XYZ file of C-alpha atoms in Angstrom:
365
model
C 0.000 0.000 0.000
C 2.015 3.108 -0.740
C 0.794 6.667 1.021
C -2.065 7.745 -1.032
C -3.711 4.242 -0.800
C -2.775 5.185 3.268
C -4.776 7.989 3.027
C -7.831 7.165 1.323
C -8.164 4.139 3.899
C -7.768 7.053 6.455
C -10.574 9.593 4.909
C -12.641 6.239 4.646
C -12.025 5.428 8.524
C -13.093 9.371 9.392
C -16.065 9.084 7.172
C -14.910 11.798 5.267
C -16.062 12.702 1.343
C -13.032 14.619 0.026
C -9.390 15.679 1.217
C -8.317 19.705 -0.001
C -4.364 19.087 -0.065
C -2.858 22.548 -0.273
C 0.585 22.368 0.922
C 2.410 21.841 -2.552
C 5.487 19.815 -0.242
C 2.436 17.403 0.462
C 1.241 17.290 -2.972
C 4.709 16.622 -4.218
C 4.331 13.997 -1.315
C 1.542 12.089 -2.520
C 2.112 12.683 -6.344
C 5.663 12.704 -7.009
C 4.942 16.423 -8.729
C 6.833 19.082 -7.251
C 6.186 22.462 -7.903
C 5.739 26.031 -5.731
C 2.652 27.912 -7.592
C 3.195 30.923 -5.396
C 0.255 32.919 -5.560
C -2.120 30.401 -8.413
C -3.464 27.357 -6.805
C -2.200 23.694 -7.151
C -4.632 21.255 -5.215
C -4.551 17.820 -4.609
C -8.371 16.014 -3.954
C -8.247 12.925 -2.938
C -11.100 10.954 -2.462
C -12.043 7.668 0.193
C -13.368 5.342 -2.863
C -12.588 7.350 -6.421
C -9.542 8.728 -8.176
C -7.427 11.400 -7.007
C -7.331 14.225 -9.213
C -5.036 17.221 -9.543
C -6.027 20.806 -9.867
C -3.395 23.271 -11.635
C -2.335 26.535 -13.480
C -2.856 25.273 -17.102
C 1.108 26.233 -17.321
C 1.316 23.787 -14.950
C -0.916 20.580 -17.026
C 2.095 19.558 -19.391
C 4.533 19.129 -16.627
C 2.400 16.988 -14.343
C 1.087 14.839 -17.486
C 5.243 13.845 -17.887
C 5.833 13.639 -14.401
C 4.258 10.305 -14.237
C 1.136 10.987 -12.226
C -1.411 8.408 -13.316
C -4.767 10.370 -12.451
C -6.628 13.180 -14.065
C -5.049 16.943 -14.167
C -7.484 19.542 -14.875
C -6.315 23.006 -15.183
C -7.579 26.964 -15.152
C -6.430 30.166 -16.767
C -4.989 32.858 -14.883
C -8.580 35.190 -15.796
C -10.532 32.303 -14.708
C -12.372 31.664 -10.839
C -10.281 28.269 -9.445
C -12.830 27.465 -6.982
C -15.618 27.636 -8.962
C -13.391 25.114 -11.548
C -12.818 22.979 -8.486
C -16.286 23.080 -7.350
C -17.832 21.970 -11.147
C -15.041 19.196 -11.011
C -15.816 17.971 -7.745
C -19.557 17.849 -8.329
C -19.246 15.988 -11.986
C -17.268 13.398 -9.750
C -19.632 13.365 -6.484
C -23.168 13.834 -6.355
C -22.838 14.364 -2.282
C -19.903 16.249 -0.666
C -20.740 17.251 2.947
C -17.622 16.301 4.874
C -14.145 18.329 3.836
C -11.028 17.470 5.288
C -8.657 20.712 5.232
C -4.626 21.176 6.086
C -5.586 23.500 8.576
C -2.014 24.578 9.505
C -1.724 25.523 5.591
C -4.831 26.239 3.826
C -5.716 30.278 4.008
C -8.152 31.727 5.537
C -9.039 33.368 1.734
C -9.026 30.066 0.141
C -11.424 27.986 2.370
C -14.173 30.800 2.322
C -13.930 30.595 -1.487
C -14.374 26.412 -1.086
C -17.141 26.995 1.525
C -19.007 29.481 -0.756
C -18.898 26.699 -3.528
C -20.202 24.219 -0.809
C -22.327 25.886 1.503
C -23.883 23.062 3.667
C -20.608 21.193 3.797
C -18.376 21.209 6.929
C -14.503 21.788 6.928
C -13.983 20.428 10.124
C -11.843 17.389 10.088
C -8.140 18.950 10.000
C -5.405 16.815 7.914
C -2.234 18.108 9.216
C -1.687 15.600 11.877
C -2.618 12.948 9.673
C 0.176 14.216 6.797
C 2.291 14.848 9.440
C 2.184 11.081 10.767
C 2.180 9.393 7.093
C 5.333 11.888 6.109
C 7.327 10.812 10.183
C 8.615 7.495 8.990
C 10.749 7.482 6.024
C 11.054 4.978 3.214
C 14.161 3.340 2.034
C 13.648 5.402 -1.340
C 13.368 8.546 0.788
C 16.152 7.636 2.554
C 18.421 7.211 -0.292
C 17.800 10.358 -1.175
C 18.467 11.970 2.156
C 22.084 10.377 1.933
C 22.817 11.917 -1.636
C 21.776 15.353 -0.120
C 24.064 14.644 2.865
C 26.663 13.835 0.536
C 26.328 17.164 -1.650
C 26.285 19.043 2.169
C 29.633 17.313 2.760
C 31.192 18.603 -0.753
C 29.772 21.902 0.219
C 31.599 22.263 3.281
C 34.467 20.870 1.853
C 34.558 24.072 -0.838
C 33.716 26.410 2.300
C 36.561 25.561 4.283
C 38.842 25.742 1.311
C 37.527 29.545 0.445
C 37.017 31.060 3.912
C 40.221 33.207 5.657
C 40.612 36.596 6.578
C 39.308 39.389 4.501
C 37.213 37.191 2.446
C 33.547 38.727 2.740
C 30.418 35.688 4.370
C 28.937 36.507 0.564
C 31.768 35.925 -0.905
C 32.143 32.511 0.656
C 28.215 31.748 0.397
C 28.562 32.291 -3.139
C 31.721 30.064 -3.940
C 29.734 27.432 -2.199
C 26.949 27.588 -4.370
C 28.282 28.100 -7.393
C 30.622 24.755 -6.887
C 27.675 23.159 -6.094
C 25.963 24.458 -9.337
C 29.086 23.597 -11.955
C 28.652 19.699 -9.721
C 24.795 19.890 -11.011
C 23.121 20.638 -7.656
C 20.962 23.433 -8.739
C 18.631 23.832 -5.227
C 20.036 25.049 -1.863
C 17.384 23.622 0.851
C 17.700 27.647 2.036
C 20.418 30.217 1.439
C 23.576 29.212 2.356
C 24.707 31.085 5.962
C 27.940 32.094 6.961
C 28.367 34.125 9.520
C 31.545 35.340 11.361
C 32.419 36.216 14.762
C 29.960 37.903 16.776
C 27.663 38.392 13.886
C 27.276 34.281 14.660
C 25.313 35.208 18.011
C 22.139 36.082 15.354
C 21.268 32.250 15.290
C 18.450 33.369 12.349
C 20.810 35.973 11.068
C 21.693 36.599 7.394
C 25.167 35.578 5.416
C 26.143 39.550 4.901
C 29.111 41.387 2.949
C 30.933 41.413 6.425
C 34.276 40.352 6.280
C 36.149 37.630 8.177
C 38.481 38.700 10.291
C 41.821 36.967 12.157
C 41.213 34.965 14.555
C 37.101 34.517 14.535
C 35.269 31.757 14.708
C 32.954 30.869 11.468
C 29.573 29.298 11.423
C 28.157 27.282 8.191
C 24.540 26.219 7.996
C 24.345 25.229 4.509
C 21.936 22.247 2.901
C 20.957 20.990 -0.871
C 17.992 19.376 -2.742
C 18.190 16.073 -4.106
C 15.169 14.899 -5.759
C 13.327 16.761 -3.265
C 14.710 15.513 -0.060
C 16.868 17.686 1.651
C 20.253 17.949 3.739
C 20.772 20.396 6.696
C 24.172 20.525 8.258
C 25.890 23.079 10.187
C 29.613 23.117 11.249
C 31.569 26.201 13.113
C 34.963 26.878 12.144
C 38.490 28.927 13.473
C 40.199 31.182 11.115
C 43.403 31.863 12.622
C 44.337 31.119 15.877
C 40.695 30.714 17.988
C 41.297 31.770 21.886
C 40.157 29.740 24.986
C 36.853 31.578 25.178
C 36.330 30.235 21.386
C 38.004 27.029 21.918
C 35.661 26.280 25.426
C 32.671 27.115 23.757
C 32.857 24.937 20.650
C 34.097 21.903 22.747
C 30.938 22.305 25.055
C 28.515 22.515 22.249
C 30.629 19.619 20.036
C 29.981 17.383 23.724
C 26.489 18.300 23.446
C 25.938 17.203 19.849
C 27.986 14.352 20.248
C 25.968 13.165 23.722
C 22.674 13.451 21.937
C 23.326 11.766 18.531
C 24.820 8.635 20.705
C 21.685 8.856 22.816
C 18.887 8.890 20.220
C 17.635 5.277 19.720
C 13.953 4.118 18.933
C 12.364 4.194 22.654
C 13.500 7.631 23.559
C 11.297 10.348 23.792
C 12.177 13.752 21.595
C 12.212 15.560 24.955
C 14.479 13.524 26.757
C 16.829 13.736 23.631
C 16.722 17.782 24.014
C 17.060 17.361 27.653
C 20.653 15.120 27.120
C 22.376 17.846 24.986
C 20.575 20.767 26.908
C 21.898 19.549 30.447
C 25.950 19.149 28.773
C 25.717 23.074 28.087
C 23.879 24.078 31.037
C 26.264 22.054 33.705
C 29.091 24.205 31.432
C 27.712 27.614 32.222
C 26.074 28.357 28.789
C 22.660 27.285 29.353
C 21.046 30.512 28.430
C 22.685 30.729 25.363
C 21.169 28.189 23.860
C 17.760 29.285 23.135
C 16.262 26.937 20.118
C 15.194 23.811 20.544
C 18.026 20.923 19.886
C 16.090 19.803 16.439
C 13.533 19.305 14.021
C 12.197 16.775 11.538
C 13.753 16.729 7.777
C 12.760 14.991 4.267
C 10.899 17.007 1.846
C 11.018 20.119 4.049
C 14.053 21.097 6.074
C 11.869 21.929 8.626
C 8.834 19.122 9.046
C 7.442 17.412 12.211
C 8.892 16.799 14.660
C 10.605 19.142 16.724
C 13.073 17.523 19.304
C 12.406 19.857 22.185
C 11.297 20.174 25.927
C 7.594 18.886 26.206
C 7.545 16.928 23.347
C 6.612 13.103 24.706
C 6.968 11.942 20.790
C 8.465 7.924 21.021
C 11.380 7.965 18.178
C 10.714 5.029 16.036
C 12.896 3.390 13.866
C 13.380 5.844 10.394
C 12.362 8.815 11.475
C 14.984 11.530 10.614
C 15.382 14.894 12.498
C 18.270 17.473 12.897
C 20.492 16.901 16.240
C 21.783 20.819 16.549
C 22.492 22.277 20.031
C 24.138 25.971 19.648
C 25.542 28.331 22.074
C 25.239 32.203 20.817
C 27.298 34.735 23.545
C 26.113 38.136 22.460
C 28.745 40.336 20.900
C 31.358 37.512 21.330
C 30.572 34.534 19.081
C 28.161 31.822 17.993
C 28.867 28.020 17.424
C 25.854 25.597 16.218
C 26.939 21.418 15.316
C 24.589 20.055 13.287
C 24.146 16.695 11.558
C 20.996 15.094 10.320
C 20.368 11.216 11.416
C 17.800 8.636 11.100
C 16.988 6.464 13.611
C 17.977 2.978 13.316
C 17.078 -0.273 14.827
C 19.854 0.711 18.062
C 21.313 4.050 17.429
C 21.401 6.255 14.580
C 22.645 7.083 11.103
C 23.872 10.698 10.342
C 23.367 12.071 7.119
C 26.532 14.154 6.881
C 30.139 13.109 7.840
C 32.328 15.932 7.494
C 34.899 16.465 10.982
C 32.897 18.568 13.871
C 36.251 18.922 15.609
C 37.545 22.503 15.523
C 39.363 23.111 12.246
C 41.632 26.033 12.024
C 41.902 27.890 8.699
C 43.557 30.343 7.093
């Protein structure tokens, strides 16, 4: 049964008429057709006992007809109403729609008013997220072939990063050898921008790579991540250029203890909280504890950011194949910020990282 046949069973089981997919990651899920429609509309219906179909900008019909979908595509003109296209295809399929299931955490507010205006006397109650969410935690072995070739492409981009970065080099400047490698390799999607950041601009744990230059004797952060067939790698590593000084040196080995401690902790059985708890408790017992203020991880595959997040209060039991980010960070205001990450699925008694370059301290430059 792959996860479409999943779902239908599930929509059967709720007693519900038709699933709205909205979130074009999910549709890509479910359909193998990946594309961002940013402001037209690309819906998947899916239905407990009929055919799937796909709704699309007509730009859009072509693509999805090659991609290998198997079910009907219908599409609409930019000057023409969607919903009320959706609404005439829906009701030459079903005679009786009166129970929607919605991706509540994606669907607009915009959007469902225009469905419920097509379908008055219908409710929208019954939310999908959680159910996407739970048929997208466990990965498959083709998913998880693809997670390794975007680890590896993470790996070669570190390894051009830490050949380009020393002092008076600009973060851009580095960001942009990075990617550019990456692109003459054929690895034409970052999973987000590529960040560098230097020194204490590294204390800004959602900062931006700028045109700041590197100076002597800073440490660097990397967050950096690719695209490969639509899964994604996420992998951070911080760096010395020059010669780093015991401040520098005391906070990278805390936060390297911390990753380390988790990733050789996580095993199906333990709880995500418990897991943040192991690498929080290594950087509060050094002193840092306030200054790490994210939670240690969060789910990957499609989405570099997906369920679940590894963090205090969240009684989630890790099963075997799930596949999260392991990333404790310590960020000292005006001084310096170091974040470890690696990627790792869970195996049947440990884990399995996607990316394998050193987390030791390098020095550079």
């Amino acid at each position: 049964m792959n996860k479409l046949q999943e779902l239908q069973q599930s929509l059967q089981q709720h007693e519900v008429d038709a699933a709205y997919i909205s979130n074009f990651e999910d549709i890509q899920y479910f359909t193998g057709f990946g594309s961002d429609p940013i402001e037209r509309v690309l819906a998947l219906f899916v239905f407990p006992d009929a055919d799937p179909f796909l709704f699309a900008p007509a730009l859009e019909v072509e693509d999805i007809q090659k991609s290998g979908w198997p079910y009907a595509v219908e599409g609409y003109l930019d000057h023409e109403h969607p919903f009320q296209k959706i609404a005439d295809h829906l009701r030459s399929r079903h005679r009786a729609l009166h129970h929607f299931a919605i991706e509540k955490a994606n669907l607009t507010v915009g959007r469902l008013q225009a469905l419920q205006a097509e379908f008055p006397a219908a409710t929208f109650e019954f939310d999908l997220t959680p159910l996407v969410e739970q048929l997208r935690l466990v990965k498959t072995s083709d998913e998880l072939e693809k997670l390794r070739a975007a680890g590896q492409e993470a790996d070669f981009a570190f390894q051009v990063g830490f050949e380009t970065v020393r002092p008076g080099i600009s973060e851009a400047d580095v960001a942009a050898e990075i990617e550019y490698r990456l692109k003459k390799r054929g690895v034409m999607e970052m999973s987000f921008p590529t960040l560098i950041q230097a020194g204490a601009h590294a204390s800004q744990p959602h900062g931006d790579t700028s045109a700041r230059k590197i100076q002597e004797n800073e440490l660097v952060l990397f967050d950096l991540g690719t695209v490969h067939e639509g899964y994604i790698s996420d992998a951070s590593r911080t760096v010395a250029v020059g010669k780093p000084t015991k401040q520098q040196q005391a906070i990278h080995e805390v936060c390297l203890e911390a990753q380390l401690a988790a990733q050789a902790a996580v095993r199906p059985g333990i709880t995500a909280a418990q897991l943040d708890q192991i690498a929080r408790d290594v950087i509060i017992k050094a002193g840092y504890g306030e200054y790490f203020i994210h939670r240690l991880g969060h789910g990957v595959g499609m989405s570099e950011h997906e369920f679940p997040s590894i963090m205090e209060g969240n009684d989630l039991v890790l099963q075997e194949n799930m596949c999260f980010s392991l990333e404790p960070g310590i960020y000292i205001p005006g001084v310096a910020g170091v974040r470890i990450e690696d990627c790792v699925r869970v195996t049947s008694a440990g884990c399995e990282p996607f990316t394998h370059t050193a987390k030791q301290l390098q020095i550079f430059g």
